XYZ file of N, CA, C and O in Angstrom:
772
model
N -77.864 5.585 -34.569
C -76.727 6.416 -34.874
C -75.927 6.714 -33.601
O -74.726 6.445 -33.584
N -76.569 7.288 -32.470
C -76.279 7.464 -31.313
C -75.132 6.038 -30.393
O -74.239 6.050 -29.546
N -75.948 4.863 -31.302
C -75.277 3.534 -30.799
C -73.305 3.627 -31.322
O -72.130 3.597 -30.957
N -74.268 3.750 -32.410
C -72.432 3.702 -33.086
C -71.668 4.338 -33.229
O -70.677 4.135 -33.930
N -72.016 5.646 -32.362
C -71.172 6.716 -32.069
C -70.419 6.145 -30.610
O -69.207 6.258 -30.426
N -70.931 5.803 -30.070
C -70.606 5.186 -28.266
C -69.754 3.646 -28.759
O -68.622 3.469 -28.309
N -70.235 2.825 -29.479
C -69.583 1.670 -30.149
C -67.959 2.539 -30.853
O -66.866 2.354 -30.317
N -68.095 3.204 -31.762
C -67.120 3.597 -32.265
C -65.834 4.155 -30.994
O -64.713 3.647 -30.968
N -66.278 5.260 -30.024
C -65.574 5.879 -29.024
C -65.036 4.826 -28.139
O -64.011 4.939 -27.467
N -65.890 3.685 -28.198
C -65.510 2.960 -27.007
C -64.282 2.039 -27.469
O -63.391 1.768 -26.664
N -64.254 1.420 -29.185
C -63.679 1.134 -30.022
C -61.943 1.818 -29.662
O -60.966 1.145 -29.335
N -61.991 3.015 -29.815
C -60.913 3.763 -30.142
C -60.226 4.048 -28.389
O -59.105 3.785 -27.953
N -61.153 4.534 -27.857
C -60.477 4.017 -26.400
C -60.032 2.852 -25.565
O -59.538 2.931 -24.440
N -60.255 1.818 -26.219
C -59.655 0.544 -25.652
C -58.665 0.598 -26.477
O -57.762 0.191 -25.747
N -58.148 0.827 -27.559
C -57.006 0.810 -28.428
C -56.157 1.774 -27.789
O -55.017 1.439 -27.468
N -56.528 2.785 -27.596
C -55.551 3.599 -26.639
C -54.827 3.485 -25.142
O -53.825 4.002 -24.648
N -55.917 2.475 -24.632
C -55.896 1.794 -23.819
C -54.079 0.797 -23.688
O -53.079 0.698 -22.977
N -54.822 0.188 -25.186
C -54.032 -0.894 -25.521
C -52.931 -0.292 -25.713
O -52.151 -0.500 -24.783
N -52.491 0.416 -26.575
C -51.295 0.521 -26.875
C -50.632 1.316 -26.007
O -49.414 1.246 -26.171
N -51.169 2.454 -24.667
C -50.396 2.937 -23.498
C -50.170 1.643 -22.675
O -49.306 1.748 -21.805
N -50.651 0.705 -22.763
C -49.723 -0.193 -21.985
C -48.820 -1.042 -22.572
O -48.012 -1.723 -21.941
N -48.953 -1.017 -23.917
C -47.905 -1.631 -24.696
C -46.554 -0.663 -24.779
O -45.460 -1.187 -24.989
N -46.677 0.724 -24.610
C -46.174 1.574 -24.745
C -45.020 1.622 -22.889
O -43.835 1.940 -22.794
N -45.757 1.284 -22.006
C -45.151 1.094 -20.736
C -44.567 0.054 -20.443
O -43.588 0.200 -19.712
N -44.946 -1.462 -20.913
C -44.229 -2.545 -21.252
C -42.971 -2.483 -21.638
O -42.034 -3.084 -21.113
N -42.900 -1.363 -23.063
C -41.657 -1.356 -23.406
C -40.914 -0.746 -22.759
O -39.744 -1.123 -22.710
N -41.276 0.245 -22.142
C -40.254 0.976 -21.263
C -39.541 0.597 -20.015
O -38.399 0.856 -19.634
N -40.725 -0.236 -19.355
C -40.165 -1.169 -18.138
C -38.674 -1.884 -18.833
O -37.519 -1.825 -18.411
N -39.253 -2.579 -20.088
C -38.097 -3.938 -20.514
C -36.709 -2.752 -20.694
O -35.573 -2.980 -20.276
N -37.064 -1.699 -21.287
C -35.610 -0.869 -21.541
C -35.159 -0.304 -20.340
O -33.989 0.077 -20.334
N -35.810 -0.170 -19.345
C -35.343 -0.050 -17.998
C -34.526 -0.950 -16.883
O -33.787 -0.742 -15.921
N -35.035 -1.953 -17.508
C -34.336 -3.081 -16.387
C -32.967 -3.225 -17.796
O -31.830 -3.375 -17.347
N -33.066 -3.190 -19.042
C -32.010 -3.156 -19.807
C -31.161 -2.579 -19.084
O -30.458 -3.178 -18.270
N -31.108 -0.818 -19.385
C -30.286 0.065 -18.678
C -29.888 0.198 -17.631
O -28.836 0.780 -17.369
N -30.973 -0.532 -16.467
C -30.126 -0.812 -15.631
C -29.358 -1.909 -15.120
O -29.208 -2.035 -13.905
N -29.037 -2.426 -15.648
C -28.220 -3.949 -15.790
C -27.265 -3.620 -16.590
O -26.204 -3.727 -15.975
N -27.064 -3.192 -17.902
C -26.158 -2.283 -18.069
C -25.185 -1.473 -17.523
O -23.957 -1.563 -17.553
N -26.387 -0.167 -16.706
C -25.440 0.679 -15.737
C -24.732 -0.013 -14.413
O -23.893 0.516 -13.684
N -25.140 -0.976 -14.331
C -24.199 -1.709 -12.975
C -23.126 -2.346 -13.974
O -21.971 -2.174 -13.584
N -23.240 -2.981 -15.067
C -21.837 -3.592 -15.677
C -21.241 -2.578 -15.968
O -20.067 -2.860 -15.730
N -21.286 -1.423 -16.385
C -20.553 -0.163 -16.569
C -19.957 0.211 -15.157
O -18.727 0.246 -15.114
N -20.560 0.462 -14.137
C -19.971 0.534 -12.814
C -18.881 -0.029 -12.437
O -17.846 0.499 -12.031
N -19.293 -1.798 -12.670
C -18.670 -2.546 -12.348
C -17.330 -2.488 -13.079
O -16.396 -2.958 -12.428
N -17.014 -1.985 -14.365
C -15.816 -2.125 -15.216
C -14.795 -1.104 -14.603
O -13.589 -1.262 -14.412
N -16.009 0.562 -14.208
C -15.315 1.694 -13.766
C -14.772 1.180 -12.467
O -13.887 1.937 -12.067
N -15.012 0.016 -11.544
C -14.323 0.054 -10.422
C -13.371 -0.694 -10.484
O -12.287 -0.476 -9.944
N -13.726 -1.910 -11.315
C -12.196 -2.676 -11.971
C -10.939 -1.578 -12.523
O -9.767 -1.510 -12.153
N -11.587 -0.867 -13.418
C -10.038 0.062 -13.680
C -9.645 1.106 -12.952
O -8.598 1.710 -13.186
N -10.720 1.501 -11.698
C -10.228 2.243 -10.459
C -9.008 1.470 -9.709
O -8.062 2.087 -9.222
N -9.128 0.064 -9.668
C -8.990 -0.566 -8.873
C -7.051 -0.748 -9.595
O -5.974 -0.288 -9.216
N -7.403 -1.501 -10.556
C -5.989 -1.348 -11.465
C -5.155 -0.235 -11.584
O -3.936 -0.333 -11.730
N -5.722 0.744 -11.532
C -5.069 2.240 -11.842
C -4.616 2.909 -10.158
O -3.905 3.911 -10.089
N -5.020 2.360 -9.168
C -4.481 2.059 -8.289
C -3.247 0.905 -7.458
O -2.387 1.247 -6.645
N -3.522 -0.510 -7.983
C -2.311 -1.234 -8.087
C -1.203 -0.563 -8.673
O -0.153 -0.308 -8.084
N -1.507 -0.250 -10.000
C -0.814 0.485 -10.752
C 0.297 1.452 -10.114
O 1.522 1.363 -10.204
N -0.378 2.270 -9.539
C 0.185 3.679 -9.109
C 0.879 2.942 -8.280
O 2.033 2.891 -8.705
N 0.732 2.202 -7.080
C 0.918 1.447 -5.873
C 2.499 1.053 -6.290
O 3.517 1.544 -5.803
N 2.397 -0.073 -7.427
C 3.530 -0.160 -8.092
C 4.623 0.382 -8.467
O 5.676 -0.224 -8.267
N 4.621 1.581 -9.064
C 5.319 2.883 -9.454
C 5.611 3.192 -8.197
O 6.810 2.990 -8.001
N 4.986 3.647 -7.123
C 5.779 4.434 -6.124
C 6.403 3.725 -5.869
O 7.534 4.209 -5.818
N 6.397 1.899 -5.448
C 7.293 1.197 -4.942
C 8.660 0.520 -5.768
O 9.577 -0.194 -5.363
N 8.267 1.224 -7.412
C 9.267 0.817 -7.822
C 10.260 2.457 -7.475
O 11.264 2.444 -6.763
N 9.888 3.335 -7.927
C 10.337 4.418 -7.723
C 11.071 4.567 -6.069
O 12.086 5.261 -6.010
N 10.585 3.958 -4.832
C 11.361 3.434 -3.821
C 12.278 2.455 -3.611
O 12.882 2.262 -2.555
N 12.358 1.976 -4.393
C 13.429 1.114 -4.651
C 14.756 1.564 -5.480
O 15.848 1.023 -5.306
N 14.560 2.465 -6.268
C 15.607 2.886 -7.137
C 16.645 3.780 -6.018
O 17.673 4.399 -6.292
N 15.997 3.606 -4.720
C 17.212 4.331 -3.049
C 16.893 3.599 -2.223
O 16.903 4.064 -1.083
N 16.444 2.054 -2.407
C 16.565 1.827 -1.562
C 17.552 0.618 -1.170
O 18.071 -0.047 -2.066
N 17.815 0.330 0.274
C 19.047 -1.039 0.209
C 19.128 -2.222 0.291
O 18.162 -2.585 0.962
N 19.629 -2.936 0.044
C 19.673 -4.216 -0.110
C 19.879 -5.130 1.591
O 20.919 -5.140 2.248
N 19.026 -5.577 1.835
C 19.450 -5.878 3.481
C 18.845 -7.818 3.734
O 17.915 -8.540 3.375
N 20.130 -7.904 4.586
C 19.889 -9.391 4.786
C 19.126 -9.522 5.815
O 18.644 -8.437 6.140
N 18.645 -10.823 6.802
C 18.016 -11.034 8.002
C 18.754 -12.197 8.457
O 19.177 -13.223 7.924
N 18.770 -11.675 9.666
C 19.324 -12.429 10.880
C 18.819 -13.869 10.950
O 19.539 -14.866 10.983
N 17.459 -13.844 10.969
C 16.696 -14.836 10.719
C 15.680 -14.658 10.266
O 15.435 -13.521 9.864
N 14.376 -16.010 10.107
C 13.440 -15.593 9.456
C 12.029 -14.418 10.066
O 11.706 -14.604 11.239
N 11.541 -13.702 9.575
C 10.842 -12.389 10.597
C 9.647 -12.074 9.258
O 9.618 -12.207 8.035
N 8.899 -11.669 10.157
C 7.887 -10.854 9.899
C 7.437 -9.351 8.860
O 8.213 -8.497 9.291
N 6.798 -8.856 8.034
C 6.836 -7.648 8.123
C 5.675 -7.594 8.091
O 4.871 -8.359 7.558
N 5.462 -6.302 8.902
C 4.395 -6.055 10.174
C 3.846 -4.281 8.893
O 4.464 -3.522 8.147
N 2.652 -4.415 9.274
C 2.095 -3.139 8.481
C 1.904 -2.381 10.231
O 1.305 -2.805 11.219
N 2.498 -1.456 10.064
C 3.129 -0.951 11.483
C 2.756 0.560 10.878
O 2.581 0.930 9.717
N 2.704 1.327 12.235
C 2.473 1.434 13.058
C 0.804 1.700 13.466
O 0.015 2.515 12.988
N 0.570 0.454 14.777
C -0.773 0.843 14.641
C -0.870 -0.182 15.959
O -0.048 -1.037 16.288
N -2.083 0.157 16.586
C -1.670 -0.808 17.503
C -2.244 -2.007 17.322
O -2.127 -2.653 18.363
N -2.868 -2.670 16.404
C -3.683 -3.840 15.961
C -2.249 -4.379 15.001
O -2.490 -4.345 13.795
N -1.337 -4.688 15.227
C -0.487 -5.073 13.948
C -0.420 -6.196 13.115
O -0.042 -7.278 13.564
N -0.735 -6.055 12.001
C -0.923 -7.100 11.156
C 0.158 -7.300 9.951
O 0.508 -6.605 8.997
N 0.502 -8.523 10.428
C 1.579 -9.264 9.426
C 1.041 -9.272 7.989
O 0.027 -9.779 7.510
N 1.955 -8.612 7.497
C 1.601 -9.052 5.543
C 1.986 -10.176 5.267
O 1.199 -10.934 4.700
N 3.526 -10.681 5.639
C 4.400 -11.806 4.925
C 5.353 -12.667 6.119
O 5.521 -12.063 7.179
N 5.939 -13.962 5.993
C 6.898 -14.122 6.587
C 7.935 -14.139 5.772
O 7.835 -14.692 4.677
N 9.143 -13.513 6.192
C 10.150 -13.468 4.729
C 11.093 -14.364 5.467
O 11.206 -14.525 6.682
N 11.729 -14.899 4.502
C 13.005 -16.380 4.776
C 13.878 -15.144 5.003
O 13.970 -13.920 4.906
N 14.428 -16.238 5.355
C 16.146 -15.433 6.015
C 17.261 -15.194 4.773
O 18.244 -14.454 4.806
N 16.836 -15.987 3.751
C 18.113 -16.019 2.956
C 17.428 -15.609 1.816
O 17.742 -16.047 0.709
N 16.329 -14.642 2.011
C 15.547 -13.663 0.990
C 15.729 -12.155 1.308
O 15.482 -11.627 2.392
N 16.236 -11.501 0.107
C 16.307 -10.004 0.350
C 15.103 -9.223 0.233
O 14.278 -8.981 -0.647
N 15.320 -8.883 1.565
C 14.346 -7.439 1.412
C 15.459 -5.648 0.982
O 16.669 -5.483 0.826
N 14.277 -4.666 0.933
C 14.741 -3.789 0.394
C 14.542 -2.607 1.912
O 13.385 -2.723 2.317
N 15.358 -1.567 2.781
C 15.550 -1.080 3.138
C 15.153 0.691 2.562
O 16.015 1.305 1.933
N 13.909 1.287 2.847
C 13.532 2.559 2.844
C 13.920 3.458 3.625
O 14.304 4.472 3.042
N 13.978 3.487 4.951
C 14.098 4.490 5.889
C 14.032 3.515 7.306
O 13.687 2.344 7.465
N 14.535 4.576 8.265
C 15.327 4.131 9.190
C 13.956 5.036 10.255
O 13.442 6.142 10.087
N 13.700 3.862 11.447
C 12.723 4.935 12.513
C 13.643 4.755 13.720
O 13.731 3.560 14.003
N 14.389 5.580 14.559
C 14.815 5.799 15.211
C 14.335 5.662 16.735
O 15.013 5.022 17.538
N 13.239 6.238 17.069
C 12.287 6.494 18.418
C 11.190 5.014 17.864
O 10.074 5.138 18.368
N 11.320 3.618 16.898
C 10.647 2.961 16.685
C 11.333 1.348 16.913
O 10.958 0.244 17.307
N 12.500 1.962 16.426
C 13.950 1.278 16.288
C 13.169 0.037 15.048
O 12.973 -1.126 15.403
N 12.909 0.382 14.046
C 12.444 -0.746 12.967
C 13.069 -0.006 11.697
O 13.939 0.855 11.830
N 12.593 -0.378 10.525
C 12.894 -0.143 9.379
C 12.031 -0.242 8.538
O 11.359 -1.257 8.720
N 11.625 0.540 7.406
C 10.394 0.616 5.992
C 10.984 -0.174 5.526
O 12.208 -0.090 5.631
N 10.590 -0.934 5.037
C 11.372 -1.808 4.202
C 9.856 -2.625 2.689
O 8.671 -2.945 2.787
N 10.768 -2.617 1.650
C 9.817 -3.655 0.711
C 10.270 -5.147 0.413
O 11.416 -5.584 0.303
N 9.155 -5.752 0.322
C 9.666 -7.226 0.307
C 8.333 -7.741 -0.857
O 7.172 -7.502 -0.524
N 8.554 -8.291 -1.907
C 7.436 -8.825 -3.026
C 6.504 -7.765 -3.105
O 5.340 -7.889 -2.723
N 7.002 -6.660 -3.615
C 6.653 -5.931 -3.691
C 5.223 -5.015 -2.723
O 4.267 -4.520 -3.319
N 5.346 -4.979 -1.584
C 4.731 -4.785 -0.575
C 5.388 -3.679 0.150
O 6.587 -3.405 0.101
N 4.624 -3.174 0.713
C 5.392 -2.180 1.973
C 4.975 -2.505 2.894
O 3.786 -2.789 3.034
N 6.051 -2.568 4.007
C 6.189 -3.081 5.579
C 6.738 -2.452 6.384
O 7.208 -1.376 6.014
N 6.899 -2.861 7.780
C 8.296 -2.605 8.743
C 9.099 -3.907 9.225
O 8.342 -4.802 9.599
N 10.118 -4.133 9.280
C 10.930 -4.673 10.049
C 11.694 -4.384 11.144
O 12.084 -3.222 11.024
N 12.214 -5.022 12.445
C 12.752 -4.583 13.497
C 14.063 -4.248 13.245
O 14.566 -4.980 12.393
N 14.646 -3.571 13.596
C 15.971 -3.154 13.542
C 16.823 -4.567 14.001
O 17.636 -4.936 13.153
N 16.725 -5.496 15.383
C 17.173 -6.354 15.924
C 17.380 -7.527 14.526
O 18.405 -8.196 14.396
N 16.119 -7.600 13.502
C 16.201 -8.779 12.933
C 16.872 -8.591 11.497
O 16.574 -9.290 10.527
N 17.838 -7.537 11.478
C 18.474 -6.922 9.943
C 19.918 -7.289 10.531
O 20.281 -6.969 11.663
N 20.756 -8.063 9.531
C 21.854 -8.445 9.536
C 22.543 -6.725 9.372
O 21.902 -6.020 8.593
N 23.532 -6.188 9.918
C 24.089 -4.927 9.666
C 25.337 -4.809 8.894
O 26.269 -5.600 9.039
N 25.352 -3.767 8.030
C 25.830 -4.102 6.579
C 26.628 -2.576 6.218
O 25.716 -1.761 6.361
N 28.014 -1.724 5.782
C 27.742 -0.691 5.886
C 26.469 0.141 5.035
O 26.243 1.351 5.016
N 25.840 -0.823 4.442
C 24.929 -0.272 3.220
C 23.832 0.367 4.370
O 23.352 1.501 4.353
N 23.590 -0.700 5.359
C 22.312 -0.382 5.819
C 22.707 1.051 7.196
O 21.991 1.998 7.519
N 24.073 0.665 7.708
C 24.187 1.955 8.528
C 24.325 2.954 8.078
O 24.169 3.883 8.870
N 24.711 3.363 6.492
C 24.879 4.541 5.948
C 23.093 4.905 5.554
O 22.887 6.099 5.337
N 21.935 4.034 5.462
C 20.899 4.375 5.515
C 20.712 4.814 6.748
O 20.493 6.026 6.747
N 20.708 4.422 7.613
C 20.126 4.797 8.960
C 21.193 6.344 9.333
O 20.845 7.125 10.219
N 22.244 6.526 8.649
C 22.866 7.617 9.283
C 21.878 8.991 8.545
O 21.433 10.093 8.867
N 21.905 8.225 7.576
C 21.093 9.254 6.297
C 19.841 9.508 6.889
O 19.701 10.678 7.247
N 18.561 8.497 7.170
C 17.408 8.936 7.996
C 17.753 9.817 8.812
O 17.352 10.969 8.645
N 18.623 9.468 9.948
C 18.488 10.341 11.165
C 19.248 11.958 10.394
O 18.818 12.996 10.896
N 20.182 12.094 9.384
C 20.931 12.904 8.742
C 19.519 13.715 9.065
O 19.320 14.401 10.067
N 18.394 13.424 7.757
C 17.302 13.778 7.406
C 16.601 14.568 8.359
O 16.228 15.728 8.182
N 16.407 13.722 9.607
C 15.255 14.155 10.602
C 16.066 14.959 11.598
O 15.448 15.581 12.462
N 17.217 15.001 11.565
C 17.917 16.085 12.392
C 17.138 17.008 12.600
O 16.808 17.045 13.785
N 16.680 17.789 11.978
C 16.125 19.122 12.415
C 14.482 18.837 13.194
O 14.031 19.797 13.817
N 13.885 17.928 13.159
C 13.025 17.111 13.639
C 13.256 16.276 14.830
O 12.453 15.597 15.470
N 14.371 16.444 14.976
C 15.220 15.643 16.108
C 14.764 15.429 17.415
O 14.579 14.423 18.100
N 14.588 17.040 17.640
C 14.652 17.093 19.111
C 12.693 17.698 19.409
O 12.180 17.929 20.503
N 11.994 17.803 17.966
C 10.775 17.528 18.343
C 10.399 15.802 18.829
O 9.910 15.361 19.870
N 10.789 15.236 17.794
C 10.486 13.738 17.627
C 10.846 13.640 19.192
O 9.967 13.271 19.971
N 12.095 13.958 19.644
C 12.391 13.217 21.091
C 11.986 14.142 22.230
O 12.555 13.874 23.289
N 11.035 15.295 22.270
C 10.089 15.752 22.901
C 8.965 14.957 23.108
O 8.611 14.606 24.233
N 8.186 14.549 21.729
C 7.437 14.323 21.731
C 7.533 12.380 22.281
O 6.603 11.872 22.908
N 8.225 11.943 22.065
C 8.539 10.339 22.501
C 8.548 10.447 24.375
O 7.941 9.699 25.141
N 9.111 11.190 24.605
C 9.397 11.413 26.041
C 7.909 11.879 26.689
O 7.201 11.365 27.554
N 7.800 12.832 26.039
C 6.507 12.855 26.264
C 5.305 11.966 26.292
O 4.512 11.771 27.213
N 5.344 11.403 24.926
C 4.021 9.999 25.206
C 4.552 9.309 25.832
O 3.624 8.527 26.035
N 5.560 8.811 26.491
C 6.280 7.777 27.349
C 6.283 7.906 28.800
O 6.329 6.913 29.527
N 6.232 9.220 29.288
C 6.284 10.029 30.596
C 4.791 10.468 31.001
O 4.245 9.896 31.945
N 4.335 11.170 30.508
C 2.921 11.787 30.480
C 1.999 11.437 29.595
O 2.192 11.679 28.403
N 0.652 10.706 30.102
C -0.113 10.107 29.163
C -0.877 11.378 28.549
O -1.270 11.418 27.383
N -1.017 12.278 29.365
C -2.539 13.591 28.683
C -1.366 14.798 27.977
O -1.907 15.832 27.583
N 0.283 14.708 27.792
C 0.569 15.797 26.889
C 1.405 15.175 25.826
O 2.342 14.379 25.892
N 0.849 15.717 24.900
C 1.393 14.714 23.299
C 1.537 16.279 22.442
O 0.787 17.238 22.263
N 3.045 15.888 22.016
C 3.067 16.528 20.927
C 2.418 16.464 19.433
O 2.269 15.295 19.077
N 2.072 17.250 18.644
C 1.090 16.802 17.063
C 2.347 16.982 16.316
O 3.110 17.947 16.371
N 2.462 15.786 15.527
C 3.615 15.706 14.384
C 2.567 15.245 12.780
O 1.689 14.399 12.615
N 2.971 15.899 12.175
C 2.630 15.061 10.732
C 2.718 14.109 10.396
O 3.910 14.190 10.694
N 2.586 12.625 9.811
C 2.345 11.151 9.422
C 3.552 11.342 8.722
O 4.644 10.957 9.142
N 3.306 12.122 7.320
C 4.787 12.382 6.492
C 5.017 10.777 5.639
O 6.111 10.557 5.119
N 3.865 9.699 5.562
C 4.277 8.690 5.068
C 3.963 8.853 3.270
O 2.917 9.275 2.777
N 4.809 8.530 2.755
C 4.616 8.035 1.222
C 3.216 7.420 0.730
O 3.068 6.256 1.104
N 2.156 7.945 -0.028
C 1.155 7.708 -0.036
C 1.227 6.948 -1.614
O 2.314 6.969 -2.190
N 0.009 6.266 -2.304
C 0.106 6.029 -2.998
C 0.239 6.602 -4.212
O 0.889 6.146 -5.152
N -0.478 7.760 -4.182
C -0.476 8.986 -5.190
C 1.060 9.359 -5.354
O 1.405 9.978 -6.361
N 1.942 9.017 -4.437
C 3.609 9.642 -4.309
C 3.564 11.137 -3.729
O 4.642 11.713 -3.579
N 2.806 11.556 -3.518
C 2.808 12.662 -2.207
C 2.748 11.877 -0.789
O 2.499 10.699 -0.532
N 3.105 13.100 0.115
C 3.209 12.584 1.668
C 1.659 13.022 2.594
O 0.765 13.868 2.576
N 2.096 11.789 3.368
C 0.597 11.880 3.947
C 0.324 13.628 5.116
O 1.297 14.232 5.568
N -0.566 13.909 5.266
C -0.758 15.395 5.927
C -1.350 15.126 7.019
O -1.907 16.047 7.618
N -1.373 13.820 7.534
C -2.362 13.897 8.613
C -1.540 14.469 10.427
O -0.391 14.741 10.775
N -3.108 14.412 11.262
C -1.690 14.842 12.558
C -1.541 13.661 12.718
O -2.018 12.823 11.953
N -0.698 13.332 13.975
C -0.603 12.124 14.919
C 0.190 12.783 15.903
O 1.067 13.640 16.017
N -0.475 12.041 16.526
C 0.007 12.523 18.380
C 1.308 11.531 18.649
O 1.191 10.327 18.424
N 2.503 12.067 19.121
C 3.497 11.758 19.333
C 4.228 11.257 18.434
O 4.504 12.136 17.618
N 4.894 9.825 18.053
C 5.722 9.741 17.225
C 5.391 8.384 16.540
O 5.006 7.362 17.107
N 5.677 8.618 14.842
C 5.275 7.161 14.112
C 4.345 7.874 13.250
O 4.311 9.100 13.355
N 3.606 7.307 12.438
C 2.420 7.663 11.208
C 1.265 7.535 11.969
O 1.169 7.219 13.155
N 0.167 7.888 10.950
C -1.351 7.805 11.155
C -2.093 6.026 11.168
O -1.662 4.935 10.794
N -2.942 6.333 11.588
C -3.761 5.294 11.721
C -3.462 4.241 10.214
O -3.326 3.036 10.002
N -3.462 5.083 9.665
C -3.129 4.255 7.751
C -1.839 3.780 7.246
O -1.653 3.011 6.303
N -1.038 4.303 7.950
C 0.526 4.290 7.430
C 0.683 3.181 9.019
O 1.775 2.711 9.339
């Protein structure tokens, strides 16, 4: 009797046996499910991060364009993702291709300008002059008048004296369509702009 009490227990504990690891089996397989899953879910959320950023990118630059001017080139040139001191060319634009005219940098002597839908700078030297484009540039400087005579503190300053720099704001058009807040020492945008 004693036998088949120990036969029986031993019976019922290997079955328990059995089926907690049948029971962990399955959970492993629904684990590596879910997580293979949760990375394609990731992966979709960064695709439409990613779009919903082009997106926006788009809009501001169409929304910059609805002021901005129509400008020829002298010849064929560059636009330079400026200011920075590593400068890197986005595009070469033909000469007998219009770009679009944003704002005028004065203490930079270049121009914001969009070209295939991109944002750049161009040199002031390589823009055919147009009254379209001097009534922009009268309008920038119109603008920064009151900024005027910081901006040309502060230029004289990084130009004259390397250790005293004035702090100006970046102030560049961000993608969100707010302006950037960062400092920068002397004159031109942040490290990003």
């Amino acid at each position: 009797m004693l036998t088949l009490i120990s036969l029986i227990s031993s019976l019922m504990f290997s079955q328990n046996i059995n089926q907690l690891y049948t029971k962990k089996e399955d959970l492993i397989h629904k684990r590596k499910y879910l997580v293979l899953k949760k990375k394609t879910i990731e992966n979709q959320i960064d695709s439409i991060n990613n779009s919903l950023l082009l997106i926006e990118n788009e809009i501001a630059i169409q929304n910059q364009l609805e002021n901005a001017t129509k400008a020829l080139l002298k010849r064929d040139s560059n636009l330079f993702k400026l200011p920075s001191e590593k400068t890197e060319i986005l595009e070469t634009i033909n000469q007998k291709e219009q770009l679009y005219l944003i704002e005028y940098y004065e203490y930079g002597k270049y121009y914001k300008a969009i070209y295939n839908n991109k944002i750049g700078y161009v040199k002031e030297d390589d823009i055919l002059k147009t009254k379209l484009v001097n009534s922009l540039k009268k309008k920038t400087n119109n603008n920064s008048s009151s900024h005027s005579s910081q901006n040309k503190s502060s230029y004289s300053d990084r130009h004259n004296s390397p250790k005293s720099y004035v702090t100006n704001i970046c102030g560049a058009l961000t993608k969100s369509g707010n302006y950037c807040k960062r400092k920068v020492k002397g004159v031109g945008h942040c490290y990003q702009h």
